Short mmCIF file of C-alpha atoms in Angstrom, two decimals:
data_model
loop_
_atom_site.label_atom_id
_atom_site.label_comp_id
_atom_site.label_asym_id
_atom_site.label_seq_id
_atom_site.Cartn_x
_atom_site.Cartn_y
_atom_site.Cartn_z
CA MET A 1 -62.89 -0.89 7.50
CA MET A 2 -61.21 1.19 4.76
CA LYS A 3 -62.46 0.49 1.23
CA PHE A 4 -60.38 1.02 -1.92
CA GLY A 5 -62.17 2.05 -5.07
CA HIS A 6 -61.19 1.24 -8.63
CA ARG A 7 -59.56 4.67 -9.16
CA THR A 8 -57.57 4.42 -5.94
CA ILE A 9 -56.12 1.07 -6.97
CA ILE A 10 -55.18 2.38 -10.43
CA ASN A 11 -53.53 5.46 -8.91
CA GLY A 12 -51.62 3.25 -6.49
CA PHE A 13 -50.27 1.07 -9.28
CA GLY A 14 -49.40 4.20 -11.24
CA LEU A 15 -47.39 5.58 -8.31
CA ILE A 16 -45.53 2.28 -7.93
CA MET A 17 -44.70 2.27 -11.64
CA LEU A 18 -43.46 5.87 -11.44
CA ILE A 19 -41.18 5.06 -8.51
CA SER A 20 -39.84 1.99 -10.32
CA CYS A 21 -39.09 4.04 -13.45
CA ILE A 22 -37.21 6.65 -11.40
CA GLN A 23 -35.14 3.94 -9.69
CA LEU A 24 -34.32 2.33 -13.03
CA ALA A 25 -33.29 5.69 -14.44
CA LEU A 26 -30.98 6.32 -11.48
CA ILE A 27 -29.41 2.86 -11.87
CA THR A 28 -28.90 3.50 -15.57
CA LEU A 29 -27.25 6.85 -14.90
CA ARG A 30 -24.97 5.33 -12.26
CA ASP A 31 -23.93 2.52 -14.58
CA GLN A 32 -22.94 4.84 -17.41
CA PRO A 33 -19.14 4.86 -17.83
CA PRO A 34 -17.42 8.17 -17.09
CA LYS A 35 -16.54 10.38 -20.04
CA GLU A 36 -13.04 9.92 -21.43
CA ASP A 37 -12.43 13.66 -21.96
CA LEU A 38 -12.91 16.10 -19.08
CA SER A 39 -13.65 19.77 -19.64
CA GLN A 40 -11.92 22.51 -17.69
CA ARG A 41 -15.07 23.08 -15.67
CA GLN A 42 -15.24 19.39 -14.73
CA ILE A 43 -11.58 19.44 -13.74
CA GLN A 44 -12.18 22.49 -11.55
CA ALA A 45 -15.14 20.81 -9.83
CA ASP A 46 -13.16 17.64 -9.16
CA LEU A 47 -10.11 19.47 -7.83
CA ALA A 48 -12.25 21.59 -5.51
CA PHE A 49 -13.96 18.45 -4.21
CA LEU A 50 -10.60 16.68 -3.81
CA LEU A 51 -9.13 19.53 -1.79
CA GLN A 52 -12.20 19.69 0.46
CA GLN A 53 -12.16 15.94 1.12
CA VAL A 54 -8.45 15.92 1.91
CA SER A 55 -8.77 18.96 4.16
CA ASP A 56 -11.73 17.46 6.06
CA ASN A 57 -10.65 13.81 6.33
CA SER A 58 -6.89 13.34 6.00
CA ALA A 59 -5.02 12.80 9.26
CA TYR A 60 -1.82 14.07 7.62
CA ALA A 61 -3.55 17.25 6.45
CA ALA A 62 -4.69 17.98 10.01
CA LEU A 63 -1.31 17.25 11.62
CA TYR A 64 0.88 18.92 9.01
CA PRO A 65 -0.73 22.13 7.67
CA GLU A 66 2.38 22.88 5.62
CA ARG A 67 1.78 19.68 3.63
CA LEU A 68 -1.83 20.67 3.00
CA ALA A 69 -0.58 24.06 1.83
CA ARG A 70 1.66 22.37 -0.75
CA VAL A 71 -1.24 20.20 -1.90
CA THR A 72 -3.33 23.37 -2.26
CA GLN A 73 -0.54 24.97 -4.29
CA ARG A 74 -0.46 22.04 -6.70
CA VAL A 75 -4.24 22.13 -7.03
CA GLU A 76 -3.95 25.79 -8.02
CA GLN A 77 -1.26 24.91 -10.57
CA GLN A 78 -3.60 22.37 -12.14
CA LEU A 79 -6.43 24.90 -12.18
CA ASN A 80 -4.18 27.36 -14.00
CA SER A 81 -3.01 24.83 -16.60
CA PRO A 82 -3.68 25.88 -20.21
CA TYR A 83 -5.59 22.72 -21.13
CA LEU A 84 -9.19 23.25 -22.20
CA SER A 85 -9.75 19.52 -21.70
CA ILE A 86 -7.77 16.50 -20.52
CA LYS A 87 -8.17 12.77 -20.79
CA ARG A 88 -9.53 11.11 -17.67
CA SER A 89 -6.53 8.78 -17.33
CA GLU A 90 -4.10 11.69 -17.65
CA PHE A 91 -6.03 13.61 -15.01
CA ALA A 92 -5.77 10.63 -12.65
CA ALA A 93 -2.00 10.59 -13.14
CA GLN A 94 -1.83 14.31 -12.37
CA LEU A 95 -3.67 13.65 -9.10
CA LEU A 96 -0.68 11.58 -7.99
CA LYS A 97 1.38 14.74 -8.33
CA VAL A 98 -1.23 16.79 -6.46
CA LEU A 99 -1.32 14.42 -3.49
CA ALA A 100 2.42 13.63 -3.29
CA PRO A 101 3.31 16.50 -0.85
CA LEU A 102 0.87 15.03 1.68
CA ASP A 103 3.46 12.24 2.14
CA ASP A 104 0.70 9.73 2.76
CA THR A 105 2.36 6.51 1.57
CA SER A 106 -0.95 4.62 1.68
CA SER A 107 -2.92 7.10 -0.40
CA MET A 108 -4.23 5.79 -3.72
CA VAL A 109 -5.68 7.10 -6.97
CA SER A 110 -7.62 4.77 -9.27
CA ASP A 111 -7.47 4.54 -13.07
CA VAL A 112 -3.94 5.90 -13.44
CA GLU A 113 -3.03 5.13 -17.05
CA VAL A 114 -0.50 6.48 -19.49
CA GLU A 115 -0.34 6.24 -23.27
CA PHE A 116 3.26 5.03 -23.41
CA THR A 117 5.35 3.21 -20.83
CA LEU A 118 9.10 2.67 -20.94
CA PRO A 119 9.45 -0.70 -22.73
CA ILE A 120 12.36 -1.95 -20.62
CA LYS A 121 13.02 -2.88 -17.00
CA LEU A 122 15.17 -0.71 -14.77
CA GLN A 123 17.19 -1.56 -11.71
CA ARG A 124 19.16 0.98 -9.71
CA GLU A 125 22.72 0.15 -8.70
CA GLU A 126 23.96 2.94 -6.43
CA ASP A 127 23.64 6.04 -8.67
CA GLU A 128 23.46 4.11 -11.96
CA TRP A 129 20.56 2.48 -13.75
CA LEU A 130 20.80 -0.99 -15.30
CA ALA A 131 18.61 -1.69 -18.34
CA PHE A 132 16.98 -5.11 -18.86
CA ASN A 133 14.58 -6.57 -21.39
CA ASN A 134 11.35 -8.36 -20.45
CA GLN A 135 13.29 -11.61 -19.99
CA ASP A 136 15.34 -9.98 -17.20
CA THR A 137 18.55 -10.12 -19.22
CA PRO A 138 20.65 -7.03 -20.05
CA LEU A 139 19.30 -4.98 -22.93
CA GLU A 140 22.85 -4.79 -24.30
CA GLU A 141 25.38 -7.12 -22.68
CA ASP A 142 28.37 -4.85 -23.34
CA TYR A 143 26.53 -1.61 -22.42
CA PRO A 144 24.59 -2.34 -19.21
CA PHE A 145 23.97 1.20 -17.93
CA LEU A 146 21.19 3.54 -19.11
CA THR A 147 22.47 7.12 -19.08
CA HIS A 148 19.93 9.06 -21.21
CA ILE A 149 16.33 8.77 -22.40
CA ASP A 150 15.42 10.86 -25.45
CA GLY A 151 18.80 12.56 -25.06
CA ILE A 152 17.94 13.74 -21.52
CA PRO A 153 20.26 12.56 -18.67
CA MET A 154 18.76 10.10 -16.20
CA PRO A 155 19.02 12.50 -13.19
CA LYS A 156 16.57 14.82 -14.99
CA TRP A 157 14.11 11.94 -15.46
CA VAL A 158 14.51 10.92 -11.82
CA GLU A 159 13.84 14.50 -10.74
CA ALA A 160 10.65 14.55 -12.81
CA SER A 161 9.49 11.20 -11.41
CA GLN A 162 9.96 12.42 -7.83
CA MET A 163 7.12 14.90 -8.37
CA PHE A 164 4.70 11.96 -8.42
CA LEU A 165 6.10 10.21 -5.33
CA ALA A 166 5.49 10.82 -1.64
CA PRO A 167 8.76 12.13 -0.10
CA SER A 168 9.03 9.04 2.11
CA LEU A 169 9.13 6.85 -1.02
CA GLN A 170 11.54 8.87 -3.13
CA ALA A 171 14.67 7.05 -1.94
CA ILE A 172 13.27 3.56 -2.59
CA SER A 173 14.72 2.34 -5.88
CA THR A 174 11.75 0.21 -6.93
CA GLN A 175 9.34 3.10 -6.30
CA GLN A 176 11.56 5.31 -8.45
CA SER A 177 11.66 2.65 -11.16
CA ASN A 178 7.85 2.33 -11.20
CA LYS A 179 7.43 6.05 -11.82
CA LEU A 180 10.25 6.19 -14.40
CA HIS A 181 8.21 3.81 -16.53
CA LEU A 182 5.44 6.41 -16.94
CA LEU A 183 7.12 7.65 -20.10
CA SER A 184 4.40 9.80 -21.65
CA LEU A 185 3.60 11.41 -18.28
CA LEU A 186 7.24 12.30 -17.59
CA ARG A 187 7.75 13.55 -21.13
CA GLN A 188 4.93 15.99 -20.49
CA GLU A 189 6.50 16.98 -17.17
CA ILE A 190 9.89 17.63 -18.77
CA GLY A 191 8.46 19.28 -21.88
CA ILE A 192 9.14 16.68 -24.58
CA GLU A 193 6.62 16.32 -27.38
CA ARG A 194 4.70 13.10 -27.95
CA GLN A 195 6.70 10.51 -29.90
CA ASP A 196 6.02 6.96 -31.05
CA SER A 197 9.55 5.82 -30.25
CA VAL A 198 12.11 6.26 -27.49
CA ARG A 199 15.84 6.81 -27.85
CA LEU A 200 18.00 5.17 -25.20
CA THR A 201 21.68 5.87 -24.55
CA LEU A 202 23.54 2.92 -23.04
CA SER A 203 27.04 2.94 -21.58
CA ASP A 204 29.76 0.61 -20.36
CA GLY A 205 31.26 3.33 -18.22
CA GLU A 206 33.45 4.76 -20.95
CA HIS A 207 31.74 4.34 -24.30
CA THR A 208 28.09 4.77 -25.29
CA GLN A 209 25.68 3.22 -27.73
CA GLN A 210 22.27 4.51 -28.79
CA LEU A 211 19.23 2.33 -29.28
CA THR A 212 15.82 3.40 -30.62
CA LEU A 213 12.77 1.36 -29.67
CA ALA A 214 9.29 1.67 -31.17
CA LEU A 215 6.45 2.24 -28.69
CA THR A 216 3.00 0.76 -28.68
CA THR A 217 0.04 2.16 -26.78
CA ALA A 218 0.07 0.49 -23.39
CA SER A 219 -1.99 1.55 -20.40
CA LEU A 220 -0.74 1.09 -16.89
CA LYS A 221 -3.40 -1.23 -15.51
CA PRO A 222 -3.57 -2.36 -11.88
CA THR A 223 -1.30 -5.36 -11.46
CA LYS A 224 -2.01 -6.41 -7.91
CA ALA A 225 -4.42 -9.24 -8.73
CA THR A 226 -2.23 -10.49 -11.57
CA LYS A 227 0.88 -10.54 -9.44
CA ALA A 228 -0.89 -12.26 -6.57
CA THR A 229 -2.25 -14.95 -8.86
CA LYS A 230 1.14 -15.44 -10.48
CA ALA A 231 2.87 -15.66 -7.14
CA THR A 232 0.40 -18.17 -5.77
CA LYS A 233 0.02 -20.46 -8.76
CA ALA A 234 3.35 -20.28 -10.54
CA ASN A 235 5.96 -20.15 -7.82
CA PHE A 236 4.49 -21.19 -4.49
CA ASN A 237 2.81 -24.37 -3.32
CA ASN A 238 1.55 -24.68 0.24
CA SER A 239 3.11 -27.85 1.59
CA VAL A 240 4.79 -29.44 4.59
CA GLU A 241 8.18 -28.73 3.05
CA GLY A 242 8.14 -25.25 4.55
CA ILE A 243 6.90 -23.10 1.64
CA PHE A 244 3.67 -21.13 2.16
CA SER A 245 2.01 -18.33 0.22
CA PHE A 246 -0.57 -16.09 1.91
CA ASN A 247 -3.13 -13.64 0.59
CA ASP A 248 -6.02 -13.30 3.08
CA LEU A 249 -4.50 -13.95 6.51
CA GLU A 250 -7.96 -14.39 8.05
CA LYS A 251 -8.12 -17.80 6.39
CA PHE A 252 -5.53 -19.10 8.84
CA LYS A 253 -7.56 -20.99 11.45
CA LEU A 254 -6.54 -23.11 14.38
CA GLY A 255 -7.11 -26.79 13.72
CA SER A 256 -7.06 -26.33 9.95
CA ARG A 257 -4.89 -28.36 7.60
CA LEU A 258 -2.88 -25.21 6.95
CA GLU A 259 -2.05 -24.85 10.64
CA GLN A 260 -1.05 -28.51 10.87
CA SER A 261 1.21 -28.17 7.84
CA LEU A 262 2.77 -24.99 9.19
CA LYS A 263 3.30 -26.60 12.61
CA LYS A 264 5.31 -29.38 10.97
CA ALA A 265 7.20 -27.00 8.72
CA ILE A 266 8.55 -24.59 11.33
CA PHE A 267 10.76 -27.31 12.79
CA SER A 268 12.49 -27.79 9.46
CA PRO A 269 15.72 -25.81 8.86
CA VAL A 270 13.94 -23.02 6.93
CA THR A 271 10.27 -22.02 6.69
CA ILE A 272 9.37 -19.48 3.98
CA LEU A 273 6.16 -17.41 4.13
CA ASP A 274 5.35 -15.29 1.09
CA LEU A 275 3.55 -12.20 2.41
CA ARG A 276 4.16 -9.91 -0.57
CA HIS A 277 0.41 -9.67 -1.31
CA ALA A 278 -0.99 -10.48 2.14
CA TYR A 279 -3.77 -8.59 3.93
CA GLY A 280 -6.59 -9.29 6.40
CA ARG A 281 -7.90 -8.23 9.80
CA GLY A 282 -7.54 -11.25 12.10
CA ASP A 283 -4.43 -11.77 14.25
CA GLN A 284 -4.45 -15.57 14.55
CA LEU A 285 -1.31 -16.10 12.46
CA LEU A 286 0.55 -13.32 14.29
CA THR A 287 -0.12 -14.67 17.77
CA TRP A 288 0.43 -18.25 16.60
CA LEU A 289 3.89 -17.49 15.20
CA ALA A 290 4.74 -15.32 18.21
CA GLN A 291 4.50 -18.42 20.41
CA TYR A 292 7.49 -19.92 18.64
CA TYR A 293 9.65 -16.94 17.68
CA THR A 294 9.27 -14.33 20.42
CA ASN A 295 12.20 -14.43 22.79
CA PRO A 296 10.71 -14.85 26.31
CA THR A 297 13.30 -12.49 27.81
CA GLU A 298 12.22 -9.71 25.44
CA SER A 299 8.43 -10.00 25.76
CA ALA A 300 6.35 -8.05 28.22
CA LYS A 301 5.01 -11.22 29.92
CA ALA A 302 6.89 -14.50 30.07
CA ASP A 303 3.73 -16.60 29.69
CA PHE A 304 2.26 -14.78 26.68
CA PRO A 305 4.00 -13.97 23.38
CA LEU A 306 2.55 -10.46 22.90
CA PRO A 307 2.04 -7.54 25.33
CA ASP A 308 -1.43 -6.86 26.77
CA ILE A 309 -1.46 -3.61 24.76
CA TYR A 310 0.97 -3.11 21.91
CA ALA A 311 -0.34 -0.04 20.09
CA ILE A 312 -2.56 2.99 20.48
CA GLY A 313 -4.37 4.95 17.79
CA LEU A 314 -6.96 7.56 16.99
CA TYR A 315 -8.81 8.74 13.89
CA ARG A 316 -9.85 11.95 12.18
CA ARG A 317 -13.40 12.78 13.23
CA ALA A 318 -16.17 13.10 10.66
CA PRO A 319 -19.96 13.49 10.86
CA LYS A 320 -21.87 10.26 11.54
CA MET A 321 -18.66 8.37 12.35
CA ARG A 322 -19.14 5.83 15.14
CA ASN A 323 -16.78 5.80 18.10
CA ASP A 324 -15.88 2.18 17.34
CA TYR A 325 -14.52 3.20 13.92
CA LEU A 326 -11.20 1.44 14.64
CA LYS A 327 -12.80 -1.76 15.90
CA PRO A 328 -12.22 -3.66 12.60
CA LEU A 329 -8.50 -3.01 13.18
CA LEU A 330 -8.82 -4.67 16.63
CA PHE A 331 -8.69 -1.39 18.55
CA THR A 332 -10.78 -0.85 21.70
CA PRO A 333 -12.06 2.62 22.74
CA TYR A 334 -10.36 4.07 25.80
CA HIS A 335 -13.53 4.08 27.91
CA GLN A 336 -13.98 0.33 27.40
CA LEU A 337 -10.51 -0.53 28.72
CA SER A 338 -9.76 -1.74 32.22
CA PRO A 339 -8.24 0.80 34.66
CA GLN A 340 -4.88 -0.94 34.33
CA ALA A 341 -5.02 -0.75 30.54
CA GLN A 342 -6.08 2.91 30.66
CA GLN A 343 -3.03 3.66 32.79
CA GLN A 344 -0.75 2.03 30.17
CA VAL A 345 -2.37 4.12 27.46
CA ASP A 346 -2.02 7.32 29.53
CA GLU A 347 1.69 6.67 30.01
CA ALA A 348 2.21 6.13 26.28
CA ILE A 349 0.22 9.25 25.32
CA GLN A 350 2.37 11.43 27.58
CA GLN A 351 5.41 10.55 25.49
CA ILE A 352 3.86 11.63 22.17
CA ASP A 353 4.90 15.13 21.09
CA THR A 354 2.38 15.45 18.25
CA PRO A 355 -0.54 17.71 19.27
CA PHE A 356 -3.96 16.21 18.52
CA ASP A 357 -6.82 18.67 18.69
CA GLU A 358 -10.62 18.30 18.63
CA ARG A 359 -10.47 17.15 15.02
CA PHE A 360 -9.32 13.76 16.30
CA SER A 361 -11.09 11.10 18.32
CA SER A 362 -10.19 9.85 21.77
CA TRP A 363 -7.46 7.22 22.02
CA HIS A 364 -7.95 3.53 21.33
CA ALA A 365 -5.79 0.56 22.27
CA ARG A 366 -4.87 -2.53 20.28
CA GLN A 367 -4.80 -5.77 22.23
CA PRO A 368 -4.26 -9.37 21.11
CA GLN A 369 -7.57 -10.97 20.16
CA SER A 370 -6.33 -14.54 19.78
CA GLN A 371 -5.30 -15.68 23.23
CA HIS A 372 -2.51 -18.16 22.50
CA ARG A 373 -0.45 -19.04 25.54
CA ARG A 374 3.29 -19.40 25.19
CA LEU A 375 4.33 -22.93 24.31
CA THR A 376 7.42 -24.88 25.23
CA PRO A 377 8.23 -26.46 21.86
CA PRO A 378 9.67 -29.99 21.94
CA GLN A 379 12.49 -28.70 19.72
CA THR A 380 13.82 -25.38 18.49
CA PRO A 381 12.00 -23.94 15.44
CA GLY A 382 14.07 -23.39 12.32
CA LYS A 383 14.68 -20.06 10.62
CA LEU A 384 11.55 -18.17 9.59
CA VAL A 385 11.87 -16.28 6.28
CA LEU A 386 9.22 -13.73 5.32
CA LEU A 387 8.98 -12.33 1.80
CA ILE A 388 7.62 -8.78 2.09
CA GLY A 389 6.82 -5.76 -0.08
CA PRO A 390 4.69 -2.60 -0.37
CA GLU A 391 1.45 -4.58 -0.86
CA CYS A 392 1.80 -6.17 2.59
CA ARG A 393 -0.94 -4.34 4.50
CA GLN A 394 -3.35 -4.48 7.43
CA GLN A 395 -2.60 -7.58 9.52
CA CYS A 396 0.36 -8.44 7.32
CA GLN A 397 1.97 -5.14 8.31
CA TRP A 398 1.59 -5.99 12.00
CA LEU A 399 3.05 -9.45 11.46
CA VAL A 400 6.08 -8.04 9.66
CA HIS A 401 6.49 -5.32 12.32
CA PHE A 402 6.77 -7.89 15.10
CA ALA A 403 8.76 -10.40 13.04
CA LYS A 404 11.46 -7.74 12.59
CA GLN A 405 12.03 -8.03 16.35
CA TRP A 406 11.90 -11.83 16.62
CA HIS A 407 14.95 -14.03 16.85
CA ASN A 408 15.86 -16.45 14.06
CA THR A 409 13.67 -14.52 11.58
CA LEU A 410 14.74 -12.99 8.26
CA LEU A 411 12.84 -10.49 6.07
CA ILE A 412 13.54 -10.52 2.32
CA GLY A 413 12.01 -8.21 -0.29
CA GLU A 414 11.17 -4.50 -0.37
CA PRO A 415 10.14 -2.07 2.40
CA THR A 416 6.50 -2.06 3.40
CA LEU A 417 4.49 1.18 3.38
CA GLY A 418 3.55 1.29 7.06
CA ASN A 419 -0.07 0.56 6.14
CA TYR A 420 -1.65 -0.10 9.55
CA ASP A 421 -4.51 2.31 9.17
CA LYS A 422 -8.10 3.02 8.26
CA HIS A 423 -8.66 5.11 5.15
CA HIS A 424 -11.20 7.57 3.83
CA GLN A 425 -12.18 6.75 0.26
CA PHE A 426 -14.19 9.03 -1.99
CA THR A 427 -15.14 9.37 -5.66
CA LEU A 428 -14.64 12.58 -7.60
CA PRO A 429 -18.05 13.73 -8.90
CA LYS A 430 -17.18 14.40 -12.56
CA SER A 431 -14.37 12.00 -13.47
CA LYS A 432 -15.56 9.22 -11.12
CA ILE A 433 -11.93 8.63 -10.14
CA SER A 434 -11.59 6.98 -6.72
CA VAL A 435 -9.16 8.49 -4.21
CA ARG A 436 -8.05 7.19 -0.83
CA VAL A 437 -6.31 9.01 2.03
CA THR A 438 -5.29 7.85 5.50
CA ASN A 439 -7.48 9.14 8.31
CA SER A 440 -6.01 7.47 11.39
CA MET A 441 -2.71 7.53 13.27
CA ILE A 442 -1.14 4.54 15.02
CA TYR A 443 1.69 4.55 17.58
CA ASP A 444 3.50 1.84 19.51
CA MET A 445 3.67 1.93 23.30
CA GLN A 446 7.02 3.71 23.18
CA ALA A 447 5.35 6.64 21.36
CA ASN A 448 6.93 5.81 17.99
CA ARG A 449 4.64 6.56 15.05
CA LEU A 450 3.90 3.44 13.02
CA SER A 451 1.55 4.93 10.40
CA GLY A 452 3.43 5.47 7.17
CA VAL A 453 6.72 4.15 8.62
CA ALA A 454 8.21 1.37 6.51
CA THR A 455 9.45 -1.93 7.90
CA GLU A 456 12.75 -2.52 6.13
CA PRO A 457 13.79 -5.97 4.88
CA ASP A 458 17.00 -7.52 6.13
CA ILE A 459 17.86 -8.39 2.53
CA PHE A 460 16.60 -6.18 -0.30
CA GLN A 461 15.16 -8.04 -3.29
CA PRO A 462 12.85 -6.45 -5.91
CA VAL A 463 9.39 -7.99 -5.51
CA ASP A 464 8.44 -7.62 -9.17
CA GLN A 465 11.02 -10.24 -10.08
CA ASP A 466 10.27 -13.95 -9.89
CA PHE A 467 11.48 -15.61 -6.70
CA TYR A 468 13.02 -19.04 -7.00
CA TRP A 469 13.25 -21.05 -3.85
CA GLN A 470 16.88 -22.01 -4.34
CA GLN A 471 17.61 -18.31 -4.76
CA VAL A 472 15.88 -17.56 -1.44
CA LEU A 473 17.79 -20.35 0.29
CA ASP A 474 21.05 -19.00 -1.15
CA LEU A 475 20.23 -15.56 0.28
CA VAL A 476 19.61 -17.15 3.69
CA ASP A 477 22.88 -19.08 3.53
CA ASN A 478 24.83 -15.97 2.50
CA GLN A 479 23.31 -13.96 5.32
CA GLN A 480 24.23 -16.63 7.86
CA THR A 481 27.78 -16.78 6.47
CA GLU A 482 28.16 -13.01 6.83
CA LEU A 483 27.07 -13.23 10.46
#
């Protein structure tokens, strides 16, 4: 039997205390907030790390080397900038510009803040911009159009804002408007000195009027949670009357009160589902709705609302990445499929022109997980209206993709971002800014790329404006009248 002496016990306790102190020190260091000002050396380290992560993990970088080359060029431009230091929030905003040529619509950069934002609301009408106050009324009733900011014509501001947008988003008016509000960032891009006010030129088409507004320091904080809460609590009440608001789609369960309410509602004239902030991994709601709204003559099998396989995908390889990396997205590895399913995948792959090399995994297939059989409803369901926007992601994106093909279904809102994918997220070592890039590629069974491809609404409606149910019903009535 081993015996422990007094000294051995003391040394043991001393070692434990030392380990505990080291762990506490590491926790303390991790919890320290990042420095507000970044030196040129810190910027260089972060940009080098960013470029390496994008090069090694982005699916778009691997498939489109010319895009990676443009990203590299913008990294070099940042490295050659004359700034000896830069604020962390400003650096985050510049990273939007660095990553824009990748044209990854689902990429994200955290902590993007600007000192001054444009203190009005903008809405594009063809090639003109309408100016509104925070109450959504015209800034000047008799002069509705904004033609200049700080004496610079609007096309110049739009051109500057495009530098911070992925090319696929540059034509979307609300995406343009969001970037046009980054006043201090765009002033820097154009070459206008910092000012505490902004001079607006308004027009009625013939005459102009100038208006000067004072600016207050206002950071661009993330608004997703705020918008979701506002949408859920202020405007939408889940009820049997046919109005439902969704966030986490996985909360839809068979046999729940929500399902019972929705089952009653879909036989009313109009059922409205707000999916503007919806996400989640499960496909219960998709397959449940498909029972009622998929046209049997258009589906692959008359007795089931969705095809056996309706998408294929693969991911950018990385060390220590498991071969079931896409499993959370309901994809099954090729080798686990039945021979019949493998044949369907092989036929789809043969139609894809994009060359995937050894940097990508083998193919995976997406199959319905919730096995709802097709129903014969006692009566015809009413019109299904889905409110959609760029924050509709994951399972919401799949639901909207299929709903676009269903009969008696109407999509209202803004285009989605084609966010079907898995993402690689990393933190820059010096600034602690979090960056996300897409590292998978998804296709339908007709070899059409789904990743990054927007689902367009049938009726465009800015999602940052309050929806009123009578307004939605009026849009539905107008659309039916036009048909």
